[in-house]
PDB file of C-alpha atoms in Angstrom:
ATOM      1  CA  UNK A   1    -278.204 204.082  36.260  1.00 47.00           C
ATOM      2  CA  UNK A   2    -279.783 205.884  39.006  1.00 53.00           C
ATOM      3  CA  UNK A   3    -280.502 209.614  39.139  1.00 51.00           C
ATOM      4  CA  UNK A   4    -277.945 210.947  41.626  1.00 54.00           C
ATOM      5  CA  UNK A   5    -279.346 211.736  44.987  1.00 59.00           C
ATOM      6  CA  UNK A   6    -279.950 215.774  45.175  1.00 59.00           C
ATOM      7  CA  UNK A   7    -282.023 215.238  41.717  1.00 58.00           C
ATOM      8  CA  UNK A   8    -286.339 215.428  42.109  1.00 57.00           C
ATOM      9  CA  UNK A   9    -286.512 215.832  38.095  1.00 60.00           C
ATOM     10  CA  UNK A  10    -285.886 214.660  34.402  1.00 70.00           C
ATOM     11  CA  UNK A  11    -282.495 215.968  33.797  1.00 67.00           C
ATOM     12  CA  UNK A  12    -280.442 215.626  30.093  1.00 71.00           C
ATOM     13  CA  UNK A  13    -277.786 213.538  30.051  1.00 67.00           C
ATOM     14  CA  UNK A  14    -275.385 216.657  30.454  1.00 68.00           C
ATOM     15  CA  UNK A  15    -276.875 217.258  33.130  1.00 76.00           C
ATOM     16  CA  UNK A  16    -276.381 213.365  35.027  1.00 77.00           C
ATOM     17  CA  UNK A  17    -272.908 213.520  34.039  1.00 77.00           C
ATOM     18  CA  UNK A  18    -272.399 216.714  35.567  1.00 79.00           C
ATOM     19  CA  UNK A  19    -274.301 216.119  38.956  1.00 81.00           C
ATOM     20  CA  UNK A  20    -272.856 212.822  39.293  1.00 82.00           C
ATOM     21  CA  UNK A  21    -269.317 213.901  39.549  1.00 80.00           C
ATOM     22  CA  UNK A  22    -270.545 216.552  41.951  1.00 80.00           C
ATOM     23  CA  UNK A  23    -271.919 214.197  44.163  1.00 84.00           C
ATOM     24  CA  UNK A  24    -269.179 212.058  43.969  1.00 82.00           C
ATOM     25  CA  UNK A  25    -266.686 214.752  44.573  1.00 80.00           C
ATOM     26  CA  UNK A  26    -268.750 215.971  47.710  1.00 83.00           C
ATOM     27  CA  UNK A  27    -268.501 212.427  49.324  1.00 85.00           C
ATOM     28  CA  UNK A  28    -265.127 211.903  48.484  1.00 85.00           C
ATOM     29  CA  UNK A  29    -264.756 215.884  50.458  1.00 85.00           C
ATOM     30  CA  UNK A  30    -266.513 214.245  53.443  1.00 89.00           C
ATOM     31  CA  UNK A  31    -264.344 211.340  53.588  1.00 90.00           C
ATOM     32  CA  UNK A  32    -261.496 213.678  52.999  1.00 90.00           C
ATOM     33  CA  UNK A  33    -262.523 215.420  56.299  1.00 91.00           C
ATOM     34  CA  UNK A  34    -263.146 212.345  58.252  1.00 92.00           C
ATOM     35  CA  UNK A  35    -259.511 211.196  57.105  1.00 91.00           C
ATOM     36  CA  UNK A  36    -257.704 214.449  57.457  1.00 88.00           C
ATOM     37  CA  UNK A  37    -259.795 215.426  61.434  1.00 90.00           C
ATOM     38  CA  UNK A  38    -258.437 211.695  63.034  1.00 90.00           C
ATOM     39  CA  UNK A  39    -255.004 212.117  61.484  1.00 88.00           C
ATOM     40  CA  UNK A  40    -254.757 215.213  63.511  1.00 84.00           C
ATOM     41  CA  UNK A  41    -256.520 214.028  66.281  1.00 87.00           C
ATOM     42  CA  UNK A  42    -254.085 211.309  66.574  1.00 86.00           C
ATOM     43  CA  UNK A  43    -251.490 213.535  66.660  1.00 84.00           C
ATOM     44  CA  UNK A  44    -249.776 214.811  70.375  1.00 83.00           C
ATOM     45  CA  UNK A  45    -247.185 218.029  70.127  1.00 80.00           C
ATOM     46  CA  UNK A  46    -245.510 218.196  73.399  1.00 86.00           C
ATOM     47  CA  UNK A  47    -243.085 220.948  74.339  1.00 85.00           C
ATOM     48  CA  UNK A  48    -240.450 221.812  76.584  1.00 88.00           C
ATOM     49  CA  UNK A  49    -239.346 225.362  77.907  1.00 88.00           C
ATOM     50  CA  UNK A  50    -236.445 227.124  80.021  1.00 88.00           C
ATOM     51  CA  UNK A  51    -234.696 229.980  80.234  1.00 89.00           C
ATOM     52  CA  UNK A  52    -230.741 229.864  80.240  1.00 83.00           C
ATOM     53  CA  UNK A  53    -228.753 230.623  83.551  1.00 84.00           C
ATOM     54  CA  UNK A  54    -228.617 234.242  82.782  1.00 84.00           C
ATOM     55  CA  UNK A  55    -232.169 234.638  82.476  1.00 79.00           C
ATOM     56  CA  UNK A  56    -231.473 236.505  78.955  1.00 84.00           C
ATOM     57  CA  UNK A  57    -233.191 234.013  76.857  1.00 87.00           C
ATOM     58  CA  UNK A  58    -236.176 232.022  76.708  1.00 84.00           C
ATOM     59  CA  UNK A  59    -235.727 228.770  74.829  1.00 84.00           C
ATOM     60  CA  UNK A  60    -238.999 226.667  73.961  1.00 84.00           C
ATOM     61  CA  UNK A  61    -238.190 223.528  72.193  1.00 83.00           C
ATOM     62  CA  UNK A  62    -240.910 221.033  70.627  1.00 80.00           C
ATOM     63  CA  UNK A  63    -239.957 217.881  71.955  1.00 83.00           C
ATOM     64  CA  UNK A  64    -242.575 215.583  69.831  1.00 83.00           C
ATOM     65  CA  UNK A  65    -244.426 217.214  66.870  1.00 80.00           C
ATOM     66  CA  UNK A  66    -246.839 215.985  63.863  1.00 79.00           C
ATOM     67  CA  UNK A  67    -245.961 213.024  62.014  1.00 77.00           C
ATOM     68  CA  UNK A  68    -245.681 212.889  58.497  1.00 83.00           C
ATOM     69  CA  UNK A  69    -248.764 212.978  57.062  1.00 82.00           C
ATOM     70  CA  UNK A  70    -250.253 210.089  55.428  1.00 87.00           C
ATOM     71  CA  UNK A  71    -249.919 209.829  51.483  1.00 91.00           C
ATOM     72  CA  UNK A  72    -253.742 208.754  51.148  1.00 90.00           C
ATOM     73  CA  UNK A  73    -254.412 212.123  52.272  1.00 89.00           C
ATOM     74  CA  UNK A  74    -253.015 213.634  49.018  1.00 90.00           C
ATOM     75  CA  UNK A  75    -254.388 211.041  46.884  1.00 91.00           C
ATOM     76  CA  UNK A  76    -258.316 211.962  48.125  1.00 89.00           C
ATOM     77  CA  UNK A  77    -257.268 215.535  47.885  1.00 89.00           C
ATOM     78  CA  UNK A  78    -256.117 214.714  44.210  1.00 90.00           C
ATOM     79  CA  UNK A  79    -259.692 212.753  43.136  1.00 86.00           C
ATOM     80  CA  UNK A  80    -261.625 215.240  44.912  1.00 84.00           C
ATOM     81  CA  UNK A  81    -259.889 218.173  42.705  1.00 87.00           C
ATOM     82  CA  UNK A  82    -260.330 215.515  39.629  1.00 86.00           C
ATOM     83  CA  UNK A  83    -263.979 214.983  40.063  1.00 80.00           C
ATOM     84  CA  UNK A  84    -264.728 218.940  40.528  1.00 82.00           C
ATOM     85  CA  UNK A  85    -262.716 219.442  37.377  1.00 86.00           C
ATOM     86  CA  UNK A  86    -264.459 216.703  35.415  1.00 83.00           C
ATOM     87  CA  UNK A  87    -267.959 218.345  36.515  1.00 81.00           C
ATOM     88  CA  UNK A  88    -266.878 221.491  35.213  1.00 85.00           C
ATOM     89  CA  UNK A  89    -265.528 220.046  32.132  1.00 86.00           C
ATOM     90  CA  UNK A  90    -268.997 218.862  31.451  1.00 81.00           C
ATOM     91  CA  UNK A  91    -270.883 221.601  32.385  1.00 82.00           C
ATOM     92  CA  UNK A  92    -268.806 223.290  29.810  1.00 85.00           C
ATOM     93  CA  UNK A  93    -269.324 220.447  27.198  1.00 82.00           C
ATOM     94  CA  UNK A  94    -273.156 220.610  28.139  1.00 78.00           C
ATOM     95  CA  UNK A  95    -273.470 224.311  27.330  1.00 80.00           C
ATOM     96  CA  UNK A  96    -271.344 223.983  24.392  1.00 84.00           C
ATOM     97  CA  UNK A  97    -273.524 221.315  22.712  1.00 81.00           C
ATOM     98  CA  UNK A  98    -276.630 223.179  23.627  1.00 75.00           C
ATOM     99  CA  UNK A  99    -275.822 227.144  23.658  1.00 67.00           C
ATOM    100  CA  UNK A 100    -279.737 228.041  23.905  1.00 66.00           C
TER     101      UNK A 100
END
């Protein structure tokens, strides 16, 4: 397997695993971004407002808000948060196996 991109030396096999899911993760965050910035830029709130006859109140009313927001957003937020975790796992692991 390839070294992951960010890496310019040797590293320990603790060390792949633990960059790898890094990586990973930090794509997955850019596509994430990408995902999450043209949901809301596809998204129009319009609003309405008028005051009663009395002129006592002001009433604003949104006429056409956000849309439910796509599921696939919370599944790359969930394998983002996965693949941090698992690089932390092994980081731990790593330094466990080699305390010096």
């Amino acid at each position: 397997m390839a070294k992951p991109r960010g890496i310019t030396r040797k590293v320990s096999p603790y060390e792949w695993q633990v960059f790898t899911r890094l990586e990973w993760a930090e794509s997955e965050l850019q596509r994430l971004d990408d995902a999450a910035q043209a949901f809301l830029n596809a998204q129009t709130v319009t609003t309405s407002a008028w005051s009663n006859p009395d002129g006592t109140e002001y009433i604003i009313r949104v006429d056409q808000g956000i849309k439910k927001t796509p599921i696939e957003l919370a599944l790359m937020i969930g394998d983002v948060a996965h693949h941090a975790r698992s690089a932390l796992d092994w980081l731990a692991w790593g330094l466990a196996i080699q305390p010096n």
